[in-house]
Coordinates of C-alpha atoms in Angstrom, one line a residue:
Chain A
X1 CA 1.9 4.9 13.3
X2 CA 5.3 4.4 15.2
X3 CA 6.6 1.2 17.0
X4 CA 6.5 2.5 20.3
X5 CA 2.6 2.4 20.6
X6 CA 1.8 5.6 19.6
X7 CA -0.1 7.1 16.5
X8 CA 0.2 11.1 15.7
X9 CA -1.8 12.9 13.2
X10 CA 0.7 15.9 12.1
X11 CA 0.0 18.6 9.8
X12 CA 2.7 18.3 6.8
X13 CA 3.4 22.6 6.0
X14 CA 3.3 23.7 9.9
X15 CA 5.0 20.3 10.8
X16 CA 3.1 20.1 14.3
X17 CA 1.4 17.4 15.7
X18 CA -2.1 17.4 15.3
X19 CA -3.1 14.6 17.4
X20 CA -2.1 11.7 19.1
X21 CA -3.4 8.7 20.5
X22 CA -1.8 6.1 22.5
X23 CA -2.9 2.2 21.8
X24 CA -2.6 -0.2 24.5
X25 CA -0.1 -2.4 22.9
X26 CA 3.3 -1.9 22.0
X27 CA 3.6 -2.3 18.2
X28 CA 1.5 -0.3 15.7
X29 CA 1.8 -1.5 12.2
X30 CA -0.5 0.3 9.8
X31 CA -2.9 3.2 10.1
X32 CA -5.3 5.0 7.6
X33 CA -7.1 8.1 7.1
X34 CA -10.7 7.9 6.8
X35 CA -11.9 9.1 3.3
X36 CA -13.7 12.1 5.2
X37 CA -10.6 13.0 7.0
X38 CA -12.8 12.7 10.1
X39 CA -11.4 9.4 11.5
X40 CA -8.3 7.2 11.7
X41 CA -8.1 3.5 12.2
X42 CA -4.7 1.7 13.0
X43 CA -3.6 -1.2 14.4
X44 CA -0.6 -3.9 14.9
X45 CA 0.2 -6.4 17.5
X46 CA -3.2 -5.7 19.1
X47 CA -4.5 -8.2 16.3
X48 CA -7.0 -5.5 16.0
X49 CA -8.2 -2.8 13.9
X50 CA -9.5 0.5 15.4
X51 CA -11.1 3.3 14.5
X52 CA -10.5 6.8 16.4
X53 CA -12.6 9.8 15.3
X54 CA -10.7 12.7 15.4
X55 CA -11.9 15.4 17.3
X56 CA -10.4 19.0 17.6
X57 CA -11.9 19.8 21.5
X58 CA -9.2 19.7 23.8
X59 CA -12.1 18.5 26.0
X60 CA -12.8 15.0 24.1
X61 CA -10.0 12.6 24.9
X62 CA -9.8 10.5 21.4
X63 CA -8.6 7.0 23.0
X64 CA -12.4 7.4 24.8
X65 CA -14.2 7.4 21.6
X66 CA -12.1 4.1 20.2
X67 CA -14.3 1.5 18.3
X68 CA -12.6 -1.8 17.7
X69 CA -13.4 -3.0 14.7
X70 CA -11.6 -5.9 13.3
X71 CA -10.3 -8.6 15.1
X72 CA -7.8 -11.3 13.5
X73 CA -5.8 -14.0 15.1
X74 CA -2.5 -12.6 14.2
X75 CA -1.0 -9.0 13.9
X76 CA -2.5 -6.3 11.6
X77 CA -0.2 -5.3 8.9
X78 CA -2.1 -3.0 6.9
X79 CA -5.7 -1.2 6.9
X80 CA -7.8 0.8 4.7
X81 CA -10.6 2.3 4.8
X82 CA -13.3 1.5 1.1
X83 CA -14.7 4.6 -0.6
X84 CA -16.4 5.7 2.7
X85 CA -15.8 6.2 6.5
X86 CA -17.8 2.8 7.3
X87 CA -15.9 0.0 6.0
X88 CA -12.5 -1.3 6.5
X89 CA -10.2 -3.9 4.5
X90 CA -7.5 -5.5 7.1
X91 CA -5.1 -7.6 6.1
X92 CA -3.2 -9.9 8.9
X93 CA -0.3 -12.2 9.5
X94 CA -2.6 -14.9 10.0
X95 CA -3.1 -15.2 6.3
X96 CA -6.1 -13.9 5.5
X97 CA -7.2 -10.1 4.6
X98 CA -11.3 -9.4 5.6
X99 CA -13.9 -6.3 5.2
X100 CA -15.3 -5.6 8.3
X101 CA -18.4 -3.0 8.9
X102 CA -16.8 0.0 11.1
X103 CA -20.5 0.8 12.6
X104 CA -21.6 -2.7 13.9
X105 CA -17.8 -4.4 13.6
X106 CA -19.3 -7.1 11.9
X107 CA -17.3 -9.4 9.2
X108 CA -18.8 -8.7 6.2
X109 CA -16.5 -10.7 3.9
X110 CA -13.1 -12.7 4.2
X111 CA -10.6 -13.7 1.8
X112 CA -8.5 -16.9 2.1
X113 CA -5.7 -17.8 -0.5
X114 CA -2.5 -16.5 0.5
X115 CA -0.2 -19.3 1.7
X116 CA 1.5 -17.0 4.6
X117 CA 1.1 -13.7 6.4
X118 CA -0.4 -11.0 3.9
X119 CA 1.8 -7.8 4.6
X120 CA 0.2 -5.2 2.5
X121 CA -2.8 -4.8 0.3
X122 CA -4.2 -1.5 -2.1
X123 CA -7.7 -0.8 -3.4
X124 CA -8.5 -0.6 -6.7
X125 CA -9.4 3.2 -7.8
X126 CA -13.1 3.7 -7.9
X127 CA -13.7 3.7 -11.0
X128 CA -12.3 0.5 -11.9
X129 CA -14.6 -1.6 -9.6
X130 CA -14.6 -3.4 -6.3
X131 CA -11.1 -5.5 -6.4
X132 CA -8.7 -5.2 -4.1
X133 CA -5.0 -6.8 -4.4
X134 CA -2.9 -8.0 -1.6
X135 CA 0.7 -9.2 -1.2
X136 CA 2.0 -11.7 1.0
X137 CA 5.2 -13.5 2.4
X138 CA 4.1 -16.8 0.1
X139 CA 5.7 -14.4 -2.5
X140 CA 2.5 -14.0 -4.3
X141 CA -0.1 -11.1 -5.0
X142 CA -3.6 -11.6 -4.9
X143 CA -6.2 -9.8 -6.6
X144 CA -9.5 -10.2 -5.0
X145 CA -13.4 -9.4 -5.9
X146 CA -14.8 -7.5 -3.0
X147 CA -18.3 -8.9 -3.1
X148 CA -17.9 -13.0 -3.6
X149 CA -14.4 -13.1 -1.3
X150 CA -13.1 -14.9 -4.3
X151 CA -9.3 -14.4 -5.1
X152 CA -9.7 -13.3 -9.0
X153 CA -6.1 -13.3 -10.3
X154 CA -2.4 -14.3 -8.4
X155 CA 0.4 -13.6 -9.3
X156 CA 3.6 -15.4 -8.3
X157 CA 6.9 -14.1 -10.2
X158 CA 9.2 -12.2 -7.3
X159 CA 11.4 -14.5 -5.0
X160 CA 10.7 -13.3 -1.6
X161 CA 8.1 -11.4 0.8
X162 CA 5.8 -9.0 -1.3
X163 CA 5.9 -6.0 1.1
X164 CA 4.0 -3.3 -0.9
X165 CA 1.5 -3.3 -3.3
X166 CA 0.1 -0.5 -5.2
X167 CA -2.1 0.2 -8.2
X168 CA -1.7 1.6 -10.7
X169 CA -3.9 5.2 -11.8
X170 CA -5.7 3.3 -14.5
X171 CA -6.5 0.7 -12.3
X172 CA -5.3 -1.9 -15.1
X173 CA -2.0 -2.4 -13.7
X174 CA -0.4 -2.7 -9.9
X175 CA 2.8 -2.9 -8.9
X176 CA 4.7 -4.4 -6.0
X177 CA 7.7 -4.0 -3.9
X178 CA 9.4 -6.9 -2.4
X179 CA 12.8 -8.4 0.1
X180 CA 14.2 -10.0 -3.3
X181 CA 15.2 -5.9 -3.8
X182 CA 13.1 -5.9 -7.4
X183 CA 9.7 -4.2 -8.0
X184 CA 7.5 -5.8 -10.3
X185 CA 4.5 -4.3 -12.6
X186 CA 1.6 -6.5 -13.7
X187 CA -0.6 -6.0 -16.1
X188 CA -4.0 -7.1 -15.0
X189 CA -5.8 -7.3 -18.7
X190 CA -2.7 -9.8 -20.1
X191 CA -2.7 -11.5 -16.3
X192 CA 1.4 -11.3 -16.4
X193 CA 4.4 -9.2 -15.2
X194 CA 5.4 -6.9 -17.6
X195 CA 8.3 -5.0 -16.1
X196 CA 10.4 -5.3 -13.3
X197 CA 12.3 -2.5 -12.1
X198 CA 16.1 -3.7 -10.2
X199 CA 19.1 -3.2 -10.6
X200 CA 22.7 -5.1 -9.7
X201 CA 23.4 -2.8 -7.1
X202 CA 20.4 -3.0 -5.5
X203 CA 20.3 -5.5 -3.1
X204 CA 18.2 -4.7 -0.1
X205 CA 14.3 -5.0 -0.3
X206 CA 11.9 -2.7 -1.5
X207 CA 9.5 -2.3 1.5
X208 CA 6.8 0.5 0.0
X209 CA 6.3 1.5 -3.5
X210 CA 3.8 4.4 -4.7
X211 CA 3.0 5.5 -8.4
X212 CA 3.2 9.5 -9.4
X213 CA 0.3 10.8 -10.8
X214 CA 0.2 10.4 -13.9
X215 CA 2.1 6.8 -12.9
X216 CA 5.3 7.9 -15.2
X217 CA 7.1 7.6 -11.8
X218 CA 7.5 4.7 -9.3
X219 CA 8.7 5.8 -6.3
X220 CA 10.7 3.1 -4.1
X221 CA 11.5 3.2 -0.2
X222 CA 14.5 0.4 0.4
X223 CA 16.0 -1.3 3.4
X224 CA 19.2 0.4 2.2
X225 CA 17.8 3.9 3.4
X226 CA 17.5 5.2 0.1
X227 CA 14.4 6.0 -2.7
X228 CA 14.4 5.1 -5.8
X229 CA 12.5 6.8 -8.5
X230 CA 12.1 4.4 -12.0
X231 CA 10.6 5.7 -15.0
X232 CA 7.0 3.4 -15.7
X233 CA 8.0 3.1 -18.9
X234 CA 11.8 2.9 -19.5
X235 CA 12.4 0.4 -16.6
X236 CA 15.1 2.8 -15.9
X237 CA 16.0 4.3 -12.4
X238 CA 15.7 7.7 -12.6
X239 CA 16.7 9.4 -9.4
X240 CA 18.2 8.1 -6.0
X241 CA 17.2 10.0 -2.9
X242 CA 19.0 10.3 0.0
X243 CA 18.3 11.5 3.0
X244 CA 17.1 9.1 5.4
X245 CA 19.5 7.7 8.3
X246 CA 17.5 4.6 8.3
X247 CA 15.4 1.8 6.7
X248 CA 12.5 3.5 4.6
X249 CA 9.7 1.7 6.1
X250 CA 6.9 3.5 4.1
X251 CA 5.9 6.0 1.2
X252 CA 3.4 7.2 -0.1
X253 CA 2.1 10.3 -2.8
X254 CA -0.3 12.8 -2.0
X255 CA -3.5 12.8 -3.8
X256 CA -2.7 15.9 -5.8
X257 CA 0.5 14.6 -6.9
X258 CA 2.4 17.0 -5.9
X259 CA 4.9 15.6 -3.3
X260 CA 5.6 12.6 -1.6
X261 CA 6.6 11.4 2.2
X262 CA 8.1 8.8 3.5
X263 CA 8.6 7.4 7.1
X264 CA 11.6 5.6 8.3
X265 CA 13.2 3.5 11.1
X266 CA 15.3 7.3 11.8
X267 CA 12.2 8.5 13.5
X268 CA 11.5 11.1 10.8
X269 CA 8.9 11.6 7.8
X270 CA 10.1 13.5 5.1
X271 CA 8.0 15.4 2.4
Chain B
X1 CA -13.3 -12.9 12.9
X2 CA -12.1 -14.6 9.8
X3 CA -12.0 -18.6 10.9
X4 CA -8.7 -19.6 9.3
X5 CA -5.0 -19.5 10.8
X6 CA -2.8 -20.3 8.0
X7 CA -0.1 -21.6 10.0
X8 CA -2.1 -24.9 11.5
X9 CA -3.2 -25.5 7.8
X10 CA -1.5 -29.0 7.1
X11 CA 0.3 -28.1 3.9
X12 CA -2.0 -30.9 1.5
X13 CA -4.5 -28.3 2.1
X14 CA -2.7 -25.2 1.0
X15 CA -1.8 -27.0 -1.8
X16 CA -5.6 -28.2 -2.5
X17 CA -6.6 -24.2 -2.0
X18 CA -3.6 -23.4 -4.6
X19 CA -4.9 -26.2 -7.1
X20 CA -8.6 -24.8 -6.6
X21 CA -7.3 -21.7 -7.7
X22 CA -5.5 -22.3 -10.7
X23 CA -8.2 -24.3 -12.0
X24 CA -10.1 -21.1 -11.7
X25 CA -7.4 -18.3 -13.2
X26 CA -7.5 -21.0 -16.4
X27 CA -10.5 -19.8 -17.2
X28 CA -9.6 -16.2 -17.5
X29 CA -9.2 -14.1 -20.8
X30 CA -6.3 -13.1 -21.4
X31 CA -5.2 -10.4 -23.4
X32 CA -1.9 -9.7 -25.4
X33 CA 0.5 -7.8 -23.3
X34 CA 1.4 -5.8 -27.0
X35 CA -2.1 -4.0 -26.7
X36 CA -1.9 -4.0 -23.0
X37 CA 1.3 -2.1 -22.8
X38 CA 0.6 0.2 -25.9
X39 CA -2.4 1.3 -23.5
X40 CA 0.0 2.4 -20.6
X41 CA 1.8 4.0 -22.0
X42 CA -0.9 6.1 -23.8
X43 CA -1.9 6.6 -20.4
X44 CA 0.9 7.6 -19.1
X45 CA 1.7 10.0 -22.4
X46 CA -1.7 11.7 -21.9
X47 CA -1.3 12.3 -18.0
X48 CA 2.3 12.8 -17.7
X49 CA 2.2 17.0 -18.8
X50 CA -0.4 17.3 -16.0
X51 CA 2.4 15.5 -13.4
X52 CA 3.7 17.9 -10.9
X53 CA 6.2 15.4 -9.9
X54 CA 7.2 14.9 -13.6
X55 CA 7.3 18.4 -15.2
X56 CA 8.2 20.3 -11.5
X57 CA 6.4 23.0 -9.7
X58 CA 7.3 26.6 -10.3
X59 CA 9.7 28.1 -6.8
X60 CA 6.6 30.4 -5.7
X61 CA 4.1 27.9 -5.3
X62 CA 6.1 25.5 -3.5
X63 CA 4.8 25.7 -0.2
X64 CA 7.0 23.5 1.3
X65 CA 10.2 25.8 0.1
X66 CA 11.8 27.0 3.5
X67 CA 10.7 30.8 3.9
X68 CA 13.2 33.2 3.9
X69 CA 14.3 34.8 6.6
X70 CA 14.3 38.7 7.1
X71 CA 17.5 41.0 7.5
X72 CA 17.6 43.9 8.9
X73 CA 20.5 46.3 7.5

């Protein structure tokens, strides 16, 4: 999803875009794939969610078929869709993250807690139930149960804006990026932080953080252009990449493991 | 559309809605970070070999590698 309104669907080995759709307003802040791969839903200063289904006729014009879904009364700043195509989470700047039915575009649940805007949030894998956890600019992580709207567990140990959250493969453990340039990993069965990754040196903030596979790896996109790679275990940084001509706004790893991309204020995504 | 707008809460309130929750997370059981950490890292131990980021992928099924280009002699 880019800043200047647009969002492109591109095909990461050919490198050509797939699709694109323009939105109506100016700033688009987060956008997801649709578990089918048959839809996208993105949004940003809109205060909306949408959901495009993504067609390959040249004929269908994909900004005709737009549903809006979730409304808010502050920006979007991150979306996902649940285990299927027809529910969303949304989490907002007007403090509150909700699940919303993608059919009807009803509210089906909201979750209030966080003190501030909520700037990022991650499912729990399937296995491990219906929790979600969020992050916010009150510095805190929230944990929430998707079915009573109740915030389960919070978390409240980094110093400044939590801008990523993401859990861990077990689903036992998440971990969070954040402006006070530290990432953090909490346990969820002891309810504590148990690591956090930083480093003297580093002293921009983490904006997006993404496990490897096996989570033996957490990789880092900063505000100082660079990615950081820290061994789980070790707390150790293990690799810096360089590359980027920019903030790293984003990262993420694909669902085989086998590489990761990340987006940046350069205009590029890298693999 | 969720009702609340955080910013016109009066801050007693978010402080109520903080107090609320703790009173909550008290409740919780807890358990020791020793166990909890021995089991990531058995997790991690048992996953790790399967890791393509961690053990690397062999040059010929990298399909990102940039192809090589053909010359004619």
């Amino acid at each position: 999803s880019l800043q200047d309104g647009k969002v492109i669907v591109w095909d990461s080995f050919t490198t050509n875009k797939e699709h694109a759709v323009t939105m109506p307003c100016t700033w688009v802040m987060a956008c997801a794939y649709a578990p089918s791969g048959c839809a996208i839903a993105c949004g940003g200063l809109d205060n909306k969610c949408s959901v495009y289904p993504l067609t390959f006729d040249k004929n269908e014009s994909m900004a005709a078929k737009k549903k809006s879904v979730a409304m808010h009364t502050n920006y979007l700043s991150a979306c996902s869709f649940t285990n299927s195509d027809m529910q969303i989470l949304t989490a907002s700047g007007d403090g509150t993250c909700a699940l919303w039915d993608v059919e009807s575009g009803q509210l089906l649940q909201s979750f209030h807690g966080h003190g501030a805007d909520v700037l990022c949030l991650d499912l729990a894998p399937s296995e491990t139930g219906n929790t979600f956890v969020s992050g916010g600019c009150d510095k805190k992580s929230m944990v929430w149960d998707m079915r009573s709207g109740q915030c389960v567990q919070a978390f409240e140990t980094h110093e400044s804006d939590v801008n990523s959250v993401r859990y861990y493969p077990s689903g036992d453990a998440f971990a969070s990026g954040s402006d006070d340039a530290t990432c953090r990993l909490y346990d969820l069965r002891a309810d504590r932080e148990v690591a956090i990754y930083s480093k003297e040196s580093i002293i921009f903030g983490a904006s997006s953080v993404d496990f490897s596979l096996s989570g033996r790896l957490l990789f880092a996109g900063y505000n100082d252009y660079t990615i950081n790679v820290w061994d789980v275990l070790k707390g150790a940084r293990v690799s810096i990449l360089f590359g980027h001509e920019n903030r790293v706004s984003t990262l993420r790893v694909s669902p085989d493991g086998t590489a990761f991309c990340s987006g940046s204020w350069d205009h590029t995504l890298r693999v | 559309m969720p009702a609340l707008h955080i910013e016109d809460l009066p801050e007693k309130e978010k402080l109520k809605m903080e107090v609320e929750q703790l009173r909550k997370e008290v409740k919780l059981q807890r358990q020791q970070v020793s166990k909890c950490s021995e089991e990531i890292k058995n997790y991690i131990e048992e996953h790790s070999g399967e890791d393509p980021l961690v053990k690397g992928i062999p040059e010929d099924k990298n399909p990102f590698k940039e192809k090589g280009s053909c010359i004619i002699s």
